[in-house]
Amino acid sequence: MQTTGKIFDDFARVAGGAAGAFSGIRDEVETLVKSRLERVLADMDVVPRDEFDAIKAVAVKAREEQEKLEARVAALEEALKNAGAAKSAKTPRARKPKADPAD
C-alpha cells in the first residue's frame, strides 16, 4: 500500500509542477500577445480613447455655438429687413424727371 500512496504523491507533484509550468507559459503568451497588439496599434496611428472623447466634446461645443450664431444671424437679418421695410414706407419715393421733349 505504501507504494501506491507514493505513486499518487509523485503523480500529484508532477501534475502540480505541470500546472505551474502551464500557468507560467500562459502568462508569457499573454504578455507577448499584448505587446504585439500594442505595437500594431501604435503603427496604425490609432487615437487613444481619452483624446477621441476630448475632441468629440470640442466638436459638440462648436456645433452648439454654430447653431446659436445661425439663429442670431437669422434674427438680425429679419430685424434689418423689417427696419428697411419700415423706412421705405415712411420715405416718399423720388420722382423720375420727365423726359425733355427737346431731346
Coordinates of N, CA, C and O in Angstrom, one line a residue:
M1 N 0.8 -1.2 0.0 CA 0.0 0.0 0.0 C 0.9 1.2 0.0 O 0.4 2.2 -0.5
Q2 N 2.0 1.2 0.6 CA 2.8 2.3 0.6 C 3.3 2.7 -0.8 O 3.5 3.9 -1.1
T3 N 3.5 1.8 -1.6 CA 4.0 2.1 -3.0 C 2.9 2.8 -3.7 O 3.2 3.7 -4.5
T4 N 1.6 2.4 -3.5 CA 0.5 3.1 -4.2 C 0.4 4.5 -3.7 O 0.2 5.4 -4.6
G5 N 0.5 4.8 -2.5 CA 0.5 6.1 -1.9 C 1.6 7.0 -2.5 O 1.4 8.1 -2.8
K6 N 2.8 6.3 -2.6 CA 4.0 7.1 -3.1 C 3.8 7.4 -4.5 O 4.1 8.5 -5.0
I7 N 3.2 6.5 -5.3 CA 3.0 6.8 -6.7 C 2.0 8.0 -6.9 O 2.2 8.9 -7.7
F8 N 0.9 7.9 -6.1 CA 0.0 9.0 -6.1 C 0.6 10.4 -5.7 O 0.3 11.4 -6.3
D9 N 1.4 10.3 -4.7 CA 2.1 11.6 -4.3 C 3.0 12.1 -5.4 O 3.1 13.3 -5.7
D10 N 3.8 11.2 -6.0 CA 4.6 11.6 -7.1 C 3.8 12.1 -8.3 O 4.2 13.1 -8.9
F11 N 2.7 11.4 -8.6 CA 1.8 11.9 -9.7 C 1.3 13.3 -9.3 O 1.2 14.2 -10.2
A12 N 0.9 13.5 -8.1 CA 0.3 14.8 -7.7 C 1.4 15.9 -7.8 O 1.1 17.0 -8.3
R13 N 2.6 15.6 -7.4 CA 3.7 16.5 -7.6 C 4.0 16.9 -9.0 O 4.2 18.1 -9.4
V14 N 4.0 15.9 -9.9 CA 4.2 16.1 -11.3 C 3.1 17.0 -11.9 O 3.3 17.9 -12.6
A15 N 1.9 16.6 -11.5 CA 0.7 17.4 -12.0 C 0.8 18.8 -11.5 O 0.5 19.8 -12.3
G16 N 1.1 19.1 -10.3 CA 1.2 20.4 -9.7 C 2.3 21.2 -10.4 O 2.2 22.4 -10.7
G17 N 3.5 20.5 -10.7 CA 4.5 21.2 -11.4 C 4.1 21.6 -12.8 O 4.5 22.6 -13.3
A18 N 3.4 20.6 -13.5 CA 3.0 20.9 -14.9 C 2.0 22.1 -14.9 O 2.0 22.9 -15.8
A19 N 1.1 22.1 -13.9 CA 0.1 23.2 -13.8 C 0.8 24.5 -13.6 O 0.5 25.5 -14.2
G20 N 1.8 24.6 -12.8 CA 2.6 25.8 -12.6 C 3.4 26.2 -13.8 O 3.4 27.4 -14.2
A21 N 3.9 25.2 -14.6 CA 4.6 25.5 -15.8 C 3.6 26.0 -16.8 O 3.9 27.0 -17.6
F22 N 2.4 25.4 -17.0 CA 1.5 25.9 -17.9 C 1.0 27.3 -17.6 O 0.7 28.2 -18.4
S23 N 0.9 27.6 -16.3 CA 0.5 28.9 -15.8 C 1.5 30.0 -16.2 O 1.2 31.0 -16.7
G24 N 2.8 29.6 -16.1 CA 3.9 30.5 -16.5 C 3.9 30.7 -18.0 O 4.1 31.8 -18.5
I25 N 3.6 29.6 -18.7 CA 3.6 29.8 -20.2 C 2.4 30.6 -20.6 O 2.6 31.5 -21.5
R26 N 1.3 30.5 -20.0 CA 0.1 31.3 -20.3 C 0.4 32.8 -20.0 O 0.1 33.6 -20.9
D27 N 1.1 33.1 -18.9 CA 1.4 34.5 -18.6 C 2.4 35.0 -19.7 O 2.2 36.2 -20.1
E28 N 3.3 34.2 -20.1 CA 4.3 34.7 -21.1 C 3.6 34.9 -22.5 O 3.8 35.9 -23.1
V29 N 2.6 34.0 -22.8 CA 1.9 34.2 -24.1 C 1.0 35.5 -24.0 O 1.0 36.2 -25.0
E30 N 0.4 35.7 -22.9 CA -0.5 36.9 -22.7 C 0.4 38.1 -22.9 O 0.0 39.1 -23.5
T31 N 1.5 38.2 -22.2 CA 2.4 39.3 -22.3 C 2.9 39.6 -23.7 O 2.9 40.7 -24.2
L32 N 3.2 38.5 -24.4 CA 3.7 38.6 -25.8 C 2.6 39.1 -26.7 O 2.8 40.0 -27.5
V33 N 1.4 38.6 -26.6 CA 0.3 39.0 -27.4 C 0.0 40.4 -27.1 O -0.3 41.2 -28.1
K34 N -0.1 40.8 -25.9 CA -0.4 42.2 -25.5 C 0.7 43.2 -26.1 O 0.3 44.2 -26.7
S35 N 1.9 42.8 -26.0 CA 3.0 43.7 -26.6 C 2.9 43.8 -28.1 O 3.0 44.9 -28.7
R36 N 2.6 42.7 -28.7 CA 2.4 42.7 -30.2 C 1.2 43.6 -30.6 O 1.3 44.3 -31.6
L37 N 0.1 43.4 -29.9 CA -1.1 44.2 -30.2 C -0.8 45.7 -30.0 O -1.3 46.5 -30.8
E38 N -0.2 46.0 -28.9 CA 0.2 47.4 -28.7 C 1.0 48.0 -29.8 O 0.9 49.1 -30.2
R39 N 2.0 47.2 -30.3 CA 2.9 47.6 -31.4 C 2.1 47.8 -32.6 O 2.2 48.8 -33.4
V40 N 1.2 46.9 -32.9 CA 0.3 47.0 -34.1 C -0.5 48.3 -34.1 O -0.7 49.0 -35.0
L41 N -1.2 48.5 -32.9 CA -2.0 49.7 -32.7 C -1.2 51.0 -32.9 O -1.6 52.0 -33.4
A42 N 0.0 51.0 -32.3 CA 0.9 52.2 -32.4 C 1.3 52.4 -33.9 O 1.3 53.6 -34.3
D43 N 1.5 51.4 -34.7 CA 1.9 51.5 -36.1 C 0.7 52.0 -36.9 O 0.8 52.7 -37.9
M44 N -0.5 51.7 -36.4 CA -1.7 52.1 -37.2 C -2.1 53.5 -36.9 O -3.0 54.1 -37.5
D45 N -1.5 54.2 -36.0 CA -1.7 55.6 -35.6 C -3.2 55.7 -35.1 O -3.9 56.6 -35.5
V46 N -3.6 54.8 -34.2 CA -4.9 54.8 -33.6 C -4.9 55.9 -32.5 O -4.0 55.9 -31.7
V47 N -6.0 56.6 -32.4 CA -6.1 57.7 -31.4 C -6.6 57.0 -30.1 O -7.5 56.3 -30.1
P48 N -6.0 57.4 -29.0 CA -6.4 56.9 -27.7 C -7.8 57.4 -27.4 O -8.3 58.4 -27.8
R49 N -8.6 56.6 -26.6 CA -10.0 56.9 -26.3 C -10.1 58.3 -25.7 O -11.1 59.0 -26.0
D50 N -9.2 58.6 -24.7 CA -9.4 59.9 -24.0 C -9.2 61.1 -24.9 O -9.9 62.0 -24.8
E51 N -8.3 61.0 -25.9 CA -8.1 62.0 -26.9 C -9.4 62.1 -27.8 O -9.8 63.2 -28.1
F52 N -9.9 61.0 -28.2 CA -11.1 61.0 -29.0 C -12.3 61.7 -28.3 O -13.0 62.5 -28.9
D53 N -12.4 61.3 -27.0 CA -13.5 61.9 -26.2 C -13.4 63.4 -26.1 O -14.3 64.2 -26.1
A54 N -12.1 63.9 -25.9 CA -11.9 65.3 -25.7 C -12.2 66.0 -27.0 O -12.9 67.1 -27.0
I55 N -11.8 65.5 -28.2 CA -12.1 66.1 -29.4 C -13.6 66.1 -29.7 O -14.1 67.1 -30.3
K56 N -14.2 65.0 -29.4 CA -15.7 64.9 -29.6 C -16.4 66.0 -28.8 O -17.3 66.6 -29.3
A57 N -16.0 66.2 -27.6 CA -16.6 67.3 -26.7 C -16.4 68.7 -27.3 O -17.3 69.5 -27.4
V58 N -15.2 68.9 -27.9 CA -14.9 70.2 -28.5 C -15.8 70.4 -29.8 O -16.4 71.4 -30.0
A59 N -16.0 69.3 -30.5 CA -16.8 69.4 -31.7 C -18.3 69.6 -31.4 O -19.0 70.4 -32.0
V60 N -18.8 69.0 -30.3 CA -20.2 69.2 -29.9 C -20.4 70.6 -29.4 O -21.3 71.3 -29.8
K61 N -19.4 71.2 -28.7 CA -19.5 72.6 -28.3 C -19.5 73.5 -29.5 O -20.2 74.5 -29.5
A62 N -18.6 73.3 -30.4 CA -18.5 74.1 -31.6 C -19.8 74.1 -32.4 O -20.3 75.1 -32.9
R63 N -20.4 72.9 -32.5 CA -21.7 72.8 -33.2 C -22.8 73.6 -32.5 O -23.6 74.2 -33.1
E64 N -22.8 73.5 -31.2 CA -23.8 74.3 -30.4 C -23.6 75.8 -30.6 O -24.6 76.5 -30.8
E65 N -22.4 76.2 -30.6 CA -22.1 77.6 -30.8 C -22.5 78.1 -32.2 O -23.0 79.1 -32.4
Q66 N -22.3 77.2 -33.2 CA -22.6 77.5 -34.6 C -24.2 77.6 -34.7 O -24.6 78.6 -35.4
E67 N -24.9 76.8 -34.1 CA -26.4 76.9 -34.1 C -26.9 78.1 -33.5 O -27.8 78.8 -34.0
K68 N -26.3 78.6 -32.4 CA -26.6 79.8 -31.7 C -26.3 81.0 -32.6 O -27.2 81.9 -32.8
L69 N -25.2 81.0 -33.3 CA -24.8 82.1 -34.2 C -25.7 82.1 -35.4 O -26.1 83.2 -35.9
E70 N -26.1 81.0 -35.9 CA -27.0 80.9 -37.1 C -28.4 81.5 -36.7 O -29.0 82.3 -37.5
A71 N -28.9 81.2 -35.5 CA -30.1 81.8 -35.0 C -30.0 83.3 -34.9 O -30.9 84.1 -35.2
R72 N -28.9 83.7 -34.3 CA -28.7 85.2 -34.1 C -28.6 85.9 -35.5 O -29.2 87.0 -35.6
V73 N -27.9 85.4 -36.4 CA -27.8 86.0 -37.7 C -29.2 86.1 -38.4 O -29.5 87.1 -39.0
A74 N -29.9 85.0 -38.3 CA -31.3 85.0 -38.9 C -32.2 86.1 -38.2 O -32.9 86.8 -38.9
A75 N -32.1 86.2 -36.9 CA -32.8 87.3 -36.2 C -32.4 88.7 -36.6 O -33.2 89.6 -36.9
L76 N -31.1 88.9 -36.8 CA -30.6 90.2 -37.2 C -31.0 90.5 -38.7 O -31.3 91.6 -39.0
E77 N -31.0 89.5 -39.5 CA -31.4 89.7 -40.9 C -32.9 90.0 -41.0 O -33.3 90.9 -41.7
E78 N -33.7 89.4 -40.1 CA -35.1 89.7 -40.1 C -35.3 91.1 -39.6 O -36.1 91.9 -40.1
A79 N -34.6 91.5 -38.5 CA -34.7 92.8 -38.0 C -34.3 93.9 -39.0 O -34.9 94.9 -39.2
L80 N -33.2 93.6 -39.8 CA -32.8 94.5 -40.8 C -33.8 94.6 -41.9 O -34.0 95.7 -42.4
K81 N -34.4 93.5 -42.3 CA -35.4 93.5 -43.4 C -36.6 94.4 -42.9 O -37.1 95.2 -43.6
N82 N -37.0 94.2 -41.7 CA -38.2 94.9 -41.1 C -37.9 96.4 -41.0 O -38.7 97.2 -41.3
A83 N -36.6 96.7 -40.6 CA -36.3 98.1 -40.5 C -36.2 98.8 -41.9 O -36.6 99.9 -42.0
G84 N -35.7 98.1 -42.9 CA -35.7 98.6 -44.2 C -37.1 98.8 -44.8 O -37.4 99.8 -45.5
A85 N -38.0 97.9 -44.5 CA -39.4 98.0 -45.0 C -40.1 99.2 -44.3 O -40.8 99.9 -44.9
A86 N -39.8 99.4 -43.0 CA -40.4 100.5 -42.3 C -39.9 101.8 -42.8 O -40.6 102.8 -42.9
K87 N -38.6 101.9 -43.1 CA -38.0 103.1 -43.6 C -38.5 103.5 -44.9 O -38.8 104.6 -45.2
S88 N -38.7 102.5 -45.8 CA -39.1 102.8 -47.2 C -40.6 103.1 -47.2 O -41.1 103.9 -48.0
A89 N -41.4 102.7 -46.2 CA -42.8 103.1 -46.1 C -42.9 104.5 -45.7 O -43.8 105.2 -46.1
K90 N -42.0 105.0 -44.9 CA -42.1 106.4 -44.4 C -41.5 107.4 -45.4 O -41.9 108.5 -45.4
T91 N -40.5 107.0 -46.1 CA -39.9 107.9 -47.1 C -40.6 107.9 -48.4 O -40.9 106.9 -49.0
P92 N -41.0 109.1 -48.9 CA -41.6 109.2 -50.2 C -40.6 108.8 -51.3 O -39.5 109.1 -51.2
R93 N -41.2 108.2 -52.3 CA -40.4 107.8 -53.4 C -40.0 109.1 -54.2 O -40.7 110.0 -54.4
A94 N -38.8 109.0 -54.7 CA -38.3 110.1 -55.5 C -38.9 110.0 -56.9 O -39.1 108.9 -57.5
R95 N -39.3 111.2 -57.4 CA -40.0 111.2 -58.8 C -38.9 111.1 -59.8 O -37.8 111.7 -59.7
K96 N -39.3 110.5 -60.9 CA -38.4 110.4 -62.0 C -38.5 111.7 -62.8 O -39.6 112.2 -63.0
P97 N -37.4 112.3 -63.3 CA -37.5 113.5 -64.1 C -38.2 113.2 -65.4 O -38.0 112.1 -66.0
K98 N -39.0 114.2 -65.8 CA -39.7 114.0 -67.1 C -38.7 114.1 -68.2 O -37.7 114.9 -68.1
A99 N -39.0 113.4 -69.2 CA -38.1 113.4 -70.4 C -38.2 114.8 -71.1 O -39.3 115.3 -71.2
D100 N -37.1 115.4 -71.5 CA -37.1 116.7 -72.2 C -37.6 116.5 -73.6 O -36.9 115.7 -74.3
P101 N -38.6 117.1 -74.0 CA -39.1 116.9 -75.4 C -38.1 117.4 -76.4 O -38.1 117.0 -77.6
A102 N -37.1 118.2 -76.0 CA -36.1 118.7 -77.0 C -35.1 117.7 -77.3 O -34.4 117.8 -78.4
D103 N -35.0 116.6 -76.5 CA -34.0 115.6 -76.8 C -34.5 114.7 -77.9 O -35.2 114.2 -78.4

